[in-house]
PDB file of C-alpha atoms in Angstrom:
ATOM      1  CA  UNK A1231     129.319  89.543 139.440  1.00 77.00           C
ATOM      2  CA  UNK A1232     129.537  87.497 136.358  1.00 81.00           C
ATOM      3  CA  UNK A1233     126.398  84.951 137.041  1.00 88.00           C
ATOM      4  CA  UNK A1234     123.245  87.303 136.776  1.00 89.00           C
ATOM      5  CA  UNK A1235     121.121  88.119 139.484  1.00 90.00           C
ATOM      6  CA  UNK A1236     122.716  85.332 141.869  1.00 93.00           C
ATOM      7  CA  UNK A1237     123.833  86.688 145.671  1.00 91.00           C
ATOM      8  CA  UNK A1238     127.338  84.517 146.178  1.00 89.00           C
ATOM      9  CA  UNK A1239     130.317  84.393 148.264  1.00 90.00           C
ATOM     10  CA  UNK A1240     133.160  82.037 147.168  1.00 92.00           C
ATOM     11  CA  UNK A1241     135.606  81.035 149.963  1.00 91.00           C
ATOM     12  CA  UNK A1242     138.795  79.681 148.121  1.00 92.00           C
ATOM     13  CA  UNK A1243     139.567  76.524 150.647  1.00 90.00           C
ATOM     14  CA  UNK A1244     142.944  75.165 149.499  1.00 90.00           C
ATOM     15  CA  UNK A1245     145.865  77.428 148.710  1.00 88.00           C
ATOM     16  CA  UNK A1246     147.823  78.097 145.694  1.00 90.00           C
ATOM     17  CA  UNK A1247     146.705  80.463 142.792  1.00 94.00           C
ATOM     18  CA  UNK A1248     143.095  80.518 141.489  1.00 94.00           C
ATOM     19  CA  UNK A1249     141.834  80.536 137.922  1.00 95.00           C
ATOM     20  CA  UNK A1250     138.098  80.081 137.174  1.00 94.00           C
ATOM     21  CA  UNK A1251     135.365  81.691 134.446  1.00 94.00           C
ATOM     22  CA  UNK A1252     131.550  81.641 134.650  1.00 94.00           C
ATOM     23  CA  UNK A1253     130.151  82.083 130.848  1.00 95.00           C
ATOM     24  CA  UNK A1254     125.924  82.696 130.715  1.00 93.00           C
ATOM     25  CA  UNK A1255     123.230  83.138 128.644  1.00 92.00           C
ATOM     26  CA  UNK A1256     120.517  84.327 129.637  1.00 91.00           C
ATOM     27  CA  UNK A1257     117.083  84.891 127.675  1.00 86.00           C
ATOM     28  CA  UNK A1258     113.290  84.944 128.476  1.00 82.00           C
ATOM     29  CA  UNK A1259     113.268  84.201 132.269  1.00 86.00           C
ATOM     30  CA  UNK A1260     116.006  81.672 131.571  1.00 92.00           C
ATOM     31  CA  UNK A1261     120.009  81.234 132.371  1.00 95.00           C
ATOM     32  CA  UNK A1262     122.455  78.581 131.263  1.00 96.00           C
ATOM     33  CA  UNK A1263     125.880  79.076 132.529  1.00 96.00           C
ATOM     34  CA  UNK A1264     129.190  76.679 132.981  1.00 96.00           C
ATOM     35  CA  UNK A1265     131.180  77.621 135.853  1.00 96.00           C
ATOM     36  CA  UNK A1266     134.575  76.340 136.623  1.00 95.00           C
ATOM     37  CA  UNK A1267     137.270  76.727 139.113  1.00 95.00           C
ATOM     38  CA  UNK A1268     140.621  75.829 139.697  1.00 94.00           C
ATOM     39  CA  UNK A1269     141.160  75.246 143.517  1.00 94.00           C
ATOM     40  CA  UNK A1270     138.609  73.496 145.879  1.00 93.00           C
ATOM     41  CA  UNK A1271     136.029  76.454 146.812  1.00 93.00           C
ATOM     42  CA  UNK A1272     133.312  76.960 149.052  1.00 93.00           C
ATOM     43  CA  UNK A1273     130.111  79.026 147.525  1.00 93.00           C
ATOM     44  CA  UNK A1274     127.460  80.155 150.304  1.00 92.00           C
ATOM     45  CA  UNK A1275     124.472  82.661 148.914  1.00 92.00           C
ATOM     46  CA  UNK A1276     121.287  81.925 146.983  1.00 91.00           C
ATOM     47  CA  UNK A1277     120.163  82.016 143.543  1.00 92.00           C
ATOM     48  CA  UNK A1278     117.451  84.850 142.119  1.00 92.00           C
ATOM     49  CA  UNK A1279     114.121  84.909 144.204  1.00 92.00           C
ATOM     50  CA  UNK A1280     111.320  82.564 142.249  1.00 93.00           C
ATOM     51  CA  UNK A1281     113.971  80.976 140.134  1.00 95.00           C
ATOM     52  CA  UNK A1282     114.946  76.488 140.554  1.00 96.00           C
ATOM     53  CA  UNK A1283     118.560  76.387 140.040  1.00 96.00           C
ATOM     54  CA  UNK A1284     120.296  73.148 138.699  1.00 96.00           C
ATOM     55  CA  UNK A1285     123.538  71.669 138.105  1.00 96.00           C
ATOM     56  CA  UNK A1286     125.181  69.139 136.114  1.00 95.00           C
ATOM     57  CA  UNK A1287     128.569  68.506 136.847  1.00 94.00           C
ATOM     58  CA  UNK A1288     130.965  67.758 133.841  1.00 91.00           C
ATOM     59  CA  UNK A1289     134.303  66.811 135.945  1.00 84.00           C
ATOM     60  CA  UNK A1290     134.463  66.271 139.330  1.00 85.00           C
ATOM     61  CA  UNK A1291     138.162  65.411 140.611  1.00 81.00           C
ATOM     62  CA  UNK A1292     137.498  64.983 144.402  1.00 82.00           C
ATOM     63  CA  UNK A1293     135.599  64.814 147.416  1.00 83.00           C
ATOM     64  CA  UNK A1294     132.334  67.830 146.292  1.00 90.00           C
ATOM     65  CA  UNK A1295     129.618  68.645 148.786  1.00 91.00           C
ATOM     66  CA  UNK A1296     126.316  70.392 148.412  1.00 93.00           C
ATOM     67  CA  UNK A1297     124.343  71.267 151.686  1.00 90.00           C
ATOM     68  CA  UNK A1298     125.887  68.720 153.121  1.00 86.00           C
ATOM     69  CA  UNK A1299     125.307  65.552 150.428  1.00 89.00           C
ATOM     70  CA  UNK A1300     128.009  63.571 148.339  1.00 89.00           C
ATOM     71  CA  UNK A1301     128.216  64.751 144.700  1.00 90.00           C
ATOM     72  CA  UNK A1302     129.816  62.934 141.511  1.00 86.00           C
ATOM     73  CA  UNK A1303     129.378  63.436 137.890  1.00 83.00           C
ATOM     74  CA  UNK A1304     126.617  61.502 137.706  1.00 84.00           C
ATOM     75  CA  UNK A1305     124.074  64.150 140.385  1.00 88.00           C
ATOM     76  CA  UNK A1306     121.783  66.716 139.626  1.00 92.00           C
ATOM     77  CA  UNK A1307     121.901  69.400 142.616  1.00 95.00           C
ATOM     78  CA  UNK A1308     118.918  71.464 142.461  1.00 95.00           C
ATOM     79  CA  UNK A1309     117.966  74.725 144.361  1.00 94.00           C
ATOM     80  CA  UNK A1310     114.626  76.488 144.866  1.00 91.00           C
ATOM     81  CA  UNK A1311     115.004  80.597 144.780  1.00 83.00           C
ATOM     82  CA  UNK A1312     114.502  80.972 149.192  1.00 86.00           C
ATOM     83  CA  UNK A1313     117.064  77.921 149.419  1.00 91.00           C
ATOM     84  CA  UNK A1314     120.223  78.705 151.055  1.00 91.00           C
ATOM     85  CA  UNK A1315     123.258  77.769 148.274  1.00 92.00           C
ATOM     86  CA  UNK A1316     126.089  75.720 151.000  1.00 92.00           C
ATOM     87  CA  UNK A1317     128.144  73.958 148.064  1.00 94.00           C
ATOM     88  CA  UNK A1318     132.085  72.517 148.807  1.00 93.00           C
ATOM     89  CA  UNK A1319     133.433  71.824 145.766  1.00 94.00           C
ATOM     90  CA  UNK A1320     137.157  70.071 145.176  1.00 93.00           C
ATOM     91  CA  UNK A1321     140.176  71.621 142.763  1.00 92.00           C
ATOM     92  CA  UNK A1322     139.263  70.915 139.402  1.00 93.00           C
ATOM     93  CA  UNK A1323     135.864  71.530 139.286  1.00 94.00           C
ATOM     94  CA  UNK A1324     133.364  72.243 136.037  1.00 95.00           C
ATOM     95  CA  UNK A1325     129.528  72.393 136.611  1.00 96.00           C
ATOM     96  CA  UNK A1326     126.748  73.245 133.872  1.00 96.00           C
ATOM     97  CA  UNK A1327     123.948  75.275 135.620  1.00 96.00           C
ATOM     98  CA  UNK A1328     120.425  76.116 134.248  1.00 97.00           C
ATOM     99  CA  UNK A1329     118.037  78.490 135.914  1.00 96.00           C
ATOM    100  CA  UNK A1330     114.244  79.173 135.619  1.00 95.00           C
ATOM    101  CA  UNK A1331     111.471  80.902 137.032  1.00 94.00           C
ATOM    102  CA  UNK A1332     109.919  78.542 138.618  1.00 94.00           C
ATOM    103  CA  UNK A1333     106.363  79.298 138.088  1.00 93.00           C
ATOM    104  CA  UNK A1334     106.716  78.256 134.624  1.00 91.00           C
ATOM    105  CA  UNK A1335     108.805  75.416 135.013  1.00 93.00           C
ATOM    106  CA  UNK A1336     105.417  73.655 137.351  1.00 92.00           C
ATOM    107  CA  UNK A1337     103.475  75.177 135.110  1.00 89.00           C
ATOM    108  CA  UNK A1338     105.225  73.415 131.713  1.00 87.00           C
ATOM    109  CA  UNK A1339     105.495  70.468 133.808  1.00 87.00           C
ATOM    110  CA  UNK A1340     101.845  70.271 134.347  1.00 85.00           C
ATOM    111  CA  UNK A1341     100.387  71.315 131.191  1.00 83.00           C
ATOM    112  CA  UNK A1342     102.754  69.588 128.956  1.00 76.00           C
ATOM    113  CA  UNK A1343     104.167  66.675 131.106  1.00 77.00           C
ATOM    114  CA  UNK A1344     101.372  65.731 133.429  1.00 77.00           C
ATOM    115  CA  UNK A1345     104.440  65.643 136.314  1.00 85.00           C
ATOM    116  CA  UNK A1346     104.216  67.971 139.710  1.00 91.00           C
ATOM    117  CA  UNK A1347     107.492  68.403 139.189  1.00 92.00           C
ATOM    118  CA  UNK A1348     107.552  70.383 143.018  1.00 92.00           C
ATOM    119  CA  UNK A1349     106.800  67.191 144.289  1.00 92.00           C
ATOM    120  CA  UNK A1350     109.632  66.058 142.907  1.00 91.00           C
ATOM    121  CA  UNK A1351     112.326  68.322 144.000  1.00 92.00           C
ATOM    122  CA  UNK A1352     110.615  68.995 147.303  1.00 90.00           C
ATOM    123  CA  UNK A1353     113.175  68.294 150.182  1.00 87.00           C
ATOM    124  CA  UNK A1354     115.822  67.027 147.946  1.00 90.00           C
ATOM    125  CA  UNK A1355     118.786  69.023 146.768  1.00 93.00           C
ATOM    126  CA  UNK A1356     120.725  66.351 145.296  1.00 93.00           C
ATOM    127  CA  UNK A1357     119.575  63.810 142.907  1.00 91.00           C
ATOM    128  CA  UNK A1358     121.267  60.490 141.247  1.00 87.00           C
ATOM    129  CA  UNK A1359     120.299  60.946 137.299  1.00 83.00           C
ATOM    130  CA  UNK A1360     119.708  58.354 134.821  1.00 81.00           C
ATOM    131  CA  UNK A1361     122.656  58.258 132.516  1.00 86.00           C
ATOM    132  CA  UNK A1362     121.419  58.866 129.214  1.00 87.00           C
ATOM    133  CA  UNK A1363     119.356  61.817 130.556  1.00 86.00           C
ATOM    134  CA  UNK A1364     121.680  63.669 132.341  1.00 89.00           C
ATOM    135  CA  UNK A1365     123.789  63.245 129.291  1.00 91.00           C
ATOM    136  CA  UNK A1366     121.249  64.202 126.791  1.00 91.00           C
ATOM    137  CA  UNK A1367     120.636  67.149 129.458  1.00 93.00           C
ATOM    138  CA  UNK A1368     124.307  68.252 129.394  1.00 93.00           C
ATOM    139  CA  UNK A1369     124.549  68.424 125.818  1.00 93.00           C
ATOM    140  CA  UNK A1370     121.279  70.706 125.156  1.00 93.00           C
ATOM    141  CA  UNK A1371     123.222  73.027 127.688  1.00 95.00           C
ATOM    142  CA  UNK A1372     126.477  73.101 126.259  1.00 94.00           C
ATOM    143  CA  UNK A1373     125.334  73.361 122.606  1.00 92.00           C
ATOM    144  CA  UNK A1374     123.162  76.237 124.118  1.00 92.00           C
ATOM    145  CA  UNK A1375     125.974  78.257 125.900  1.00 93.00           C
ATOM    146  CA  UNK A1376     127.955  77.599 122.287  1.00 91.00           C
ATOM    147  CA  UNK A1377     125.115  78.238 119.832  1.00 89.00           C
ATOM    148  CA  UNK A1378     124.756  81.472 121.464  1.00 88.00           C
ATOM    149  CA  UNK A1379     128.101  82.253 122.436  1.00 86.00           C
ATOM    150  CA  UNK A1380     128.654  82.495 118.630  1.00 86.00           C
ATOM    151  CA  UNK A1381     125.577  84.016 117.519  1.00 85.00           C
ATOM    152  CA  UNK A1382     124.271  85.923 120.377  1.00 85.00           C
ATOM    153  CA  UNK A1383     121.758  87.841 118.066  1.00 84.00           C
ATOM    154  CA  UNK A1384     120.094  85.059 118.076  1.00 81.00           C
ATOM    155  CA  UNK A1385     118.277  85.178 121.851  1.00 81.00           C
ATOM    156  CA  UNK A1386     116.629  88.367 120.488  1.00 82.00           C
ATOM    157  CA  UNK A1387     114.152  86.668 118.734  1.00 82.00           C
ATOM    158  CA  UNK A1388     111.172  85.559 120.093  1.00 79.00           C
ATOM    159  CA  UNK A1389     110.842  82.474 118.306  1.00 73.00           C
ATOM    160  CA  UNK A1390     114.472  80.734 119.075  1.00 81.00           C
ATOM    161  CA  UNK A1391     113.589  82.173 123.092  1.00 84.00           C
ATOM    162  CA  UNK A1392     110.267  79.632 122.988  1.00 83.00           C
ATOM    163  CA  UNK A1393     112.268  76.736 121.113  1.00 83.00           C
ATOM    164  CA  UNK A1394     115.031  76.897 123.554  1.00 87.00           C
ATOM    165  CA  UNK A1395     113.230  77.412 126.654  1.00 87.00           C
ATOM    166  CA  UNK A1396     110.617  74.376 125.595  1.00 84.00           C
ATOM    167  CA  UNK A1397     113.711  72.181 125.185  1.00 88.00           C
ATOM    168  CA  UNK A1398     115.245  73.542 128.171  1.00 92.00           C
ATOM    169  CA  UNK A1399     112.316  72.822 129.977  1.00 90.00           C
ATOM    170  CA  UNK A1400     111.497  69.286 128.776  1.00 87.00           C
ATOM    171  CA  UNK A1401     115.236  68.072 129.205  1.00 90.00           C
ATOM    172  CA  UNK A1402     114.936  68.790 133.153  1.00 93.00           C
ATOM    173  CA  UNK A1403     111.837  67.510 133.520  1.00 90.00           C
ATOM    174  CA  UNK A1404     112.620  64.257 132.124  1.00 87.00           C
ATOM    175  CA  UNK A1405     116.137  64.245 134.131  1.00 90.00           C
ATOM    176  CA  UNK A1406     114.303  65.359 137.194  1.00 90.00           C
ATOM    177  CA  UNK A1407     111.399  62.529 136.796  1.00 85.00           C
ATOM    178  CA  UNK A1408     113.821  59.623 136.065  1.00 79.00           C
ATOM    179  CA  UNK A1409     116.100  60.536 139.041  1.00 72.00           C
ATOM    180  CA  UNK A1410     113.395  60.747 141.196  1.00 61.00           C
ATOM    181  CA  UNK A1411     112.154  56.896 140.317  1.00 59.00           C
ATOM    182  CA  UNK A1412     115.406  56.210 140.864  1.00 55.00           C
ATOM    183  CA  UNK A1413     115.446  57.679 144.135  1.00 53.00           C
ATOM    184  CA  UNK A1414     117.721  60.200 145.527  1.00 53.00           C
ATOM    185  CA  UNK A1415     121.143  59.698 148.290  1.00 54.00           C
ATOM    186  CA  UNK A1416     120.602  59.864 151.758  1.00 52.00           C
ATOM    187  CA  UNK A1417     121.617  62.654 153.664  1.00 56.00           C
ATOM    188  CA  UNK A1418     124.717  62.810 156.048  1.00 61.00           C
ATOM    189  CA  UNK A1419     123.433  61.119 159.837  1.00 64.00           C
ATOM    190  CA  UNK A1420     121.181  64.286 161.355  1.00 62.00           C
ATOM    191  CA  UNK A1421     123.440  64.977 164.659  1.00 85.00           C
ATOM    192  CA  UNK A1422     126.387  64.802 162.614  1.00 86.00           C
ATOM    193  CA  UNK A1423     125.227  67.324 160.294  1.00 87.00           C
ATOM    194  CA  UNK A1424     123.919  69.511 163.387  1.00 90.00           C
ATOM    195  CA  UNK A1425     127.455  69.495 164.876  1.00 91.00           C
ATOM    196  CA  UNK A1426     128.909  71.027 161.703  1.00 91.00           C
ATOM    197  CA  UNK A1427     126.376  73.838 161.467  1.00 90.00           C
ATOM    198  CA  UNK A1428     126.697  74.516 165.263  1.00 92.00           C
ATOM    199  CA  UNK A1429     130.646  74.599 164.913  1.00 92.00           C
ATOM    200  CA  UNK A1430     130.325  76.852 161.609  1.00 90.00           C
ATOM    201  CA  UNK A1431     127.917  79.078 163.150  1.00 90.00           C
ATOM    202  CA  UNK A1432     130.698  79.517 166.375  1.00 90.00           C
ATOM    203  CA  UNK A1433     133.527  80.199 164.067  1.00 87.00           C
ATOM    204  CA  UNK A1434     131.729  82.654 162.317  1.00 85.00           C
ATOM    205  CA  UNK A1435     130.496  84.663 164.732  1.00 87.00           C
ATOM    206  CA  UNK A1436     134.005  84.493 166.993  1.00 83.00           C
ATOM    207  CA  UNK A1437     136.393  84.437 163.482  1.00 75.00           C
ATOM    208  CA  UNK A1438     138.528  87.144 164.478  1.00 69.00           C
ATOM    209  CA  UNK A1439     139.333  84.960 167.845  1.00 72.00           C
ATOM    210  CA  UNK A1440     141.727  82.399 168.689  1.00 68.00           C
ATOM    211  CA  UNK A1441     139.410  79.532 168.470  1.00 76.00           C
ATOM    212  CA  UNK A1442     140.700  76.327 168.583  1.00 74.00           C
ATOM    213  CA  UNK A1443     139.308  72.550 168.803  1.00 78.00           C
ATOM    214  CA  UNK A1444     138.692  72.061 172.622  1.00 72.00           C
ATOM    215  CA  UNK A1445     137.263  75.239 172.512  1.00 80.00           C
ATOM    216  CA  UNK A1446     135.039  73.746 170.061  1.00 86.00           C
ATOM    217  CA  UNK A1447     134.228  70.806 171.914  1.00 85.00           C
ATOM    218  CA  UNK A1448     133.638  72.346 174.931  1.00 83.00           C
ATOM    219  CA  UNK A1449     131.409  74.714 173.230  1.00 87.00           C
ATOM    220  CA  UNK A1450     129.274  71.505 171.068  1.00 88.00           C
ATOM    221  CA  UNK A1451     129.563  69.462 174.426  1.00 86.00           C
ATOM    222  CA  UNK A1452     131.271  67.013 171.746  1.00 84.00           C
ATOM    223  CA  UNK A1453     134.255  64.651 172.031  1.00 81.00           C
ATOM    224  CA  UNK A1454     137.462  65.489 169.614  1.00 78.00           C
ATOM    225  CA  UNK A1455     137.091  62.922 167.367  1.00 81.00           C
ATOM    226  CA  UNK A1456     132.973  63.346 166.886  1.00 87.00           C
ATOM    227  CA  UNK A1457     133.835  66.659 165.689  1.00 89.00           C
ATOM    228  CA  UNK A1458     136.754  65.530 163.415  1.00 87.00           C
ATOM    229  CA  UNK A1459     134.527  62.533 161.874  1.00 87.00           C
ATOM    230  CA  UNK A1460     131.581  64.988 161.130  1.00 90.00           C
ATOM    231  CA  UNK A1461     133.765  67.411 159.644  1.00 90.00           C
ATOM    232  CA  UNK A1462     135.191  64.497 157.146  1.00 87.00           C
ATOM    233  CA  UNK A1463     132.023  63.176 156.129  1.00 85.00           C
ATOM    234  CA  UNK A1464     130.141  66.557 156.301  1.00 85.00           C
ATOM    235  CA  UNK A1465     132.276  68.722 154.098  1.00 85.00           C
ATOM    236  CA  UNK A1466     135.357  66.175 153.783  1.00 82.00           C
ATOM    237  CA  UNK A1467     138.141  68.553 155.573  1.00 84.00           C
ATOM    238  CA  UNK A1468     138.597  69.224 159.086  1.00 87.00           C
ATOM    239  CA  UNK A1469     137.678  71.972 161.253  1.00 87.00           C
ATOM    240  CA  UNK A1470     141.192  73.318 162.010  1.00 83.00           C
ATOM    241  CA  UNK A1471     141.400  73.688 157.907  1.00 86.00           C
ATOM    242  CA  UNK A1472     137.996  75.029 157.873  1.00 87.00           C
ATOM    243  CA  UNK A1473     138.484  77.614 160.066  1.00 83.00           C
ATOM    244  CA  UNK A1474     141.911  78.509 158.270  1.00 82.00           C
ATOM    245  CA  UNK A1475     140.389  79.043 155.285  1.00 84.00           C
ATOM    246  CA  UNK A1476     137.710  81.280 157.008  1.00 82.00           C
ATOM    247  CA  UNK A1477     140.319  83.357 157.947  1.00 79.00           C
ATOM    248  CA  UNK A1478     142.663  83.797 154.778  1.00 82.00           C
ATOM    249  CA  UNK A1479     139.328  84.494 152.981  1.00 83.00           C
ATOM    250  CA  UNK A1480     138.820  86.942 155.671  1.00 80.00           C
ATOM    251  CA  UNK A1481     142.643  88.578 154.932  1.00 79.00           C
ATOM    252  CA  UNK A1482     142.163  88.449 151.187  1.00 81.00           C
ATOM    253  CA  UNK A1483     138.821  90.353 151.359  1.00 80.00           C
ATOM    254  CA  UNK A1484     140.614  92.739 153.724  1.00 78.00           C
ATOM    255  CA  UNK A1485     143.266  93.471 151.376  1.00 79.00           C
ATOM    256  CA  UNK A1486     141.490  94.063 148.488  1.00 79.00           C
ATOM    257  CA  UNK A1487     139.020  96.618 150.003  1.00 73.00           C
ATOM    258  CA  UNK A1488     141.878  98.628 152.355  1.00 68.00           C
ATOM    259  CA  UNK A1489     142.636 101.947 151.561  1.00 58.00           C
ATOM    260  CA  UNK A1490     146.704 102.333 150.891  1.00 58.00           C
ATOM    261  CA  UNK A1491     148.808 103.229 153.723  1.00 55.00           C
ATOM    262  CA  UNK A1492     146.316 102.205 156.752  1.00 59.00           C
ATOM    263  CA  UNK A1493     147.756  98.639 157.313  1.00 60.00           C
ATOM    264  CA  UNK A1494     150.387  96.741 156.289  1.00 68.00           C
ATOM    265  CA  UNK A1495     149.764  93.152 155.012  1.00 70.00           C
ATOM    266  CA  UNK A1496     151.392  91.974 158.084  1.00 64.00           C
ATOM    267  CA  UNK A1497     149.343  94.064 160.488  1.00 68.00           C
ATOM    268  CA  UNK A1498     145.772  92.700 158.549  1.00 67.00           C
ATOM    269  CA  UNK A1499     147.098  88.926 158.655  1.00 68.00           C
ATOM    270  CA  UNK A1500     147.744  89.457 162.388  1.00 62.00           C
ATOM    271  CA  UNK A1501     144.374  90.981 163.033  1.00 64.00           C
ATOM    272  CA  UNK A1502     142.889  87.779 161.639  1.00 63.00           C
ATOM    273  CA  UNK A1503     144.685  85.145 163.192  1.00 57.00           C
ATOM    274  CA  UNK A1504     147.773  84.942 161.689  1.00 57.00           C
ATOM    275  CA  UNK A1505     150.309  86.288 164.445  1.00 43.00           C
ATOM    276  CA  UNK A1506     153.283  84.739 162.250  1.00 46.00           C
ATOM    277  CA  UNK A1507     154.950  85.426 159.318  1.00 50.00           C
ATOM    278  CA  UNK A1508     155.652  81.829 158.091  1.00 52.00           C
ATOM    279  CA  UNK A1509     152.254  80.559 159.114  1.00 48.00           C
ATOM    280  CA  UNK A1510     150.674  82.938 157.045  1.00 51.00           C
ATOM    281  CA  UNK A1511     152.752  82.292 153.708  1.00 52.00           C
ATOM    282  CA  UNK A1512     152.265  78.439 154.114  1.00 45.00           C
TER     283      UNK A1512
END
């Protein structure tokens, strides 16, 4: 509710209490936000129609994901508004995001630039940045989120909304171009990627079931340790924790939204897998 216009589902993956904060701006067809969380989370959804979504990481403490590439401080993850948002992200995690329509980021990119800048992020959602760019890139975007933190009057005028959004503009072009000379990571090996979105697509569909890994494998026509390895290098857990985590997301969204006296926390956690006390605590 906190990032504007943006349809998302977080899935906390690894127990223990949660704190995180999302702080915007937003002005003139244009968002800057920071995001950060506390415990290693999984966010599934899509950012507003017509907009290109990026990211800068500014600490990444683990093993992070996004749809299905390895991320460190030094990527760019990029979305386009009909791309499906599939990002793991470890405990301790702060991002920088900026979002645009993206009509008039191609069209500043060709007028001013010369760059089809579609060309460059087409296919690719994660790209290895130059360093002094992505730096130079991260600071326009915090001292944006500050400036105007402090002085939000300051996006009402018409003038500062065309200074910032021309900066904006020609900071991620120039990250976006040098990354893409540089070239961009390989994806994950194609099957192994399939069996992950085959075995998430199962679990979801059969969640409130007592699915386990043989039923998996029989169900993927994979071996045991095919489907352990893709689960490692796909989203860097295995499937018995995935699915765990699918289900005490599942409790937690249960509990909030019950009306008092129809279920006891007990009775829910049962309903959703968790048959035992003790399990369900740990």
């Amino acid at each position: 509710a906190n990032l504007t216009q943006w349809n998302q589902v977080y899935a906390q993956m690894t127990p223990g209490h949660f704190v995180g904060s999302v702080h915007e701006v937003c002005f003139g067809g244009v968002q800057v936000f920071r995001e950060t969380t506390s415990q290693a989370v999984h966010e599934s959804g899509a950012p507003w129609t017509g907009s290109r979504a990026v990211g800068v990481p500014m600490r990444v403490e683990g093993a992070a994901l996004f749809r299905g590439q390895a991320v460190d401080s030094d990527a760019l993850v990029t979305l386009g508004g009909d791309d499906e948002l599939d990002f793991y992200t470890p405990r301790g995690f702060d991002i920088l995001g900026f979002a645009v329509d993206e009509r008039q980021l191609e069209a500043h990119a060709r007028q001013i630039e010369h760059r089809d800048i579609a060309a460059v992020f087409d296919g690719k959602c994660v790209l290895k940045t130059d360093v002094g760019r992505r730096d130079e890139f991260r600071r326009l975007l915090l001292s944006v989120l500050q400036s105007l933190g402090a002085n939000p009057a300051a996006a009402g005028f018409r003038q500062t909304q065309r200074v910032l959004q021309q900066s904006l503009l020609c900071a991620l072009v120039a990250v976006a171009v040098e990354a893409d000379d540089n070239g961009s990571p390989k994806p994950p090996c194609p099957s192994r990627q399939h069996v992950v979105d085959a075995a998430k697509a199962y679990m979801r569909d059969r969640i409130d079931r007592p699915i386990t890994v043989a039923d998996l494998c029989v169900e993927l026509g994979v071996s045991r340790r095919t489907l352990q390895y893709s689960f490692q290098q796909v989203l860097g857990l295995n499937p018995v924790r995935y699915l765990r985590a699918l289900r005490l997301n599942g409790v937690r969204r249960e509990l909030k939204h019950v009306a008092r006296g129809t279920g006891s926390v007990l009775d829910i956690a049962a309903k959703w897998g968790f048959w035992h006390a003790g399990h369900f605590v740990t």
